[in-house]
Short mmCIF file of C-alpha atoms in Angstrom, two decimals:
data_model
loop_
_atom_site.label_atom_id
_atom_site.label_comp_id
_atom_site.label_asym_id
_atom_site.label_seq_id
_atom_site.Cartn_x
_atom_site.Cartn_y
_atom_site.Cartn_z
CA MET A 1 156.58 13.19 45.42
CA ILE A 2 153.94 14.20 42.90
CA VAL A 3 151.90 17.19 44.05
CA ASN A 4 148.65 18.28 42.42
CA GLN A 5 148.77 22.06 42.74
CA GLU A 6 144.97 22.31 42.45
CA LYS A 7 144.32 20.25 45.61
CA THR A 8 144.55 21.01 49.33
CA TYR A 9 146.72 18.78 51.51
CA LEU A 10 146.99 17.85 55.15
CA VAL A 11 150.74 17.91 55.79
CA LYS A 12 152.99 16.79 58.65
CA LEU A 13 156.50 18.21 58.44
CA SER A 14 159.60 16.35 59.58
CA ARG A 15 161.52 19.55 60.45
CA PRO A 16 160.95 23.34 60.53
CA VAL A 17 160.52 24.92 57.10
CA LYS A 18 160.94 28.64 56.41
CA ARG A 19 158.77 30.26 53.70
CA GLY A 20 159.40 34.00 53.45
CA ALA A 21 159.02 35.56 56.89
CA PHE A 22 157.01 32.58 58.22
CA THR A 23 158.37 29.34 59.68
CA TYR A 24 156.20 26.21 59.57
CA LYS A 25 156.96 23.96 62.54
CA PRO A 26 156.51 20.17 62.68
CA LEU A 27 154.23 20.25 65.72
CA ASN A 28 150.84 19.42 64.19
CA GLU A 29 149.30 18.66 60.83
CA ILE A 30 149.05 21.74 58.62
CA GLU A 31 146.46 22.32 55.90
CA MET A 32 148.10 23.85 52.82
CA THR A 33 147.54 24.26 49.13
CA GLY A 34 149.32 22.13 46.58
CA LYS A 35 151.22 25.19 45.37
CA VAL A 36 152.73 25.80 48.82
CA LEU A 37 153.51 22.09 49.26
CA ALA A 38 155.21 21.93 45.85
CA ALA A 39 157.29 25.02 46.69
CA ILE A 40 158.40 23.46 50.00
CA VAL A 41 159.41 20.22 48.27
CA GLU A 42 161.31 22.18 45.61
CA GLN A 43 163.08 24.46 48.11
CA ASP A 44 163.70 22.09 51.05
CA GLY A 45 163.44 18.62 49.50
CA GLU A 46 161.06 15.73 50.03
CA ASP A 47 162.71 14.86 53.34
CA ALA A 48 161.14 18.00 54.88
CA ILE A 49 157.71 16.31 54.52
CA ASP A 50 156.81 13.44 56.85
CA TYR A 51 153.55 12.86 54.99
CA ALA A 52 151.03 14.75 52.85
CA ARG A 53 147.45 13.55 52.31
CA PRO A 54 145.05 15.19 49.87
CA LEU A 55 141.80 16.43 51.41
#
């Protein structure tokens, strides 16, 4: 997955993802920056992301 860190994405997770003290849950679509998305992919792998669409 190629992530542009300058864009904002609408993301649907495939499983819960922990970032620091916060846990993102795969309930709804989440709006997040490319930097956060790239960090999730690096830490948890691409399989943690169901889909990510740039806004």
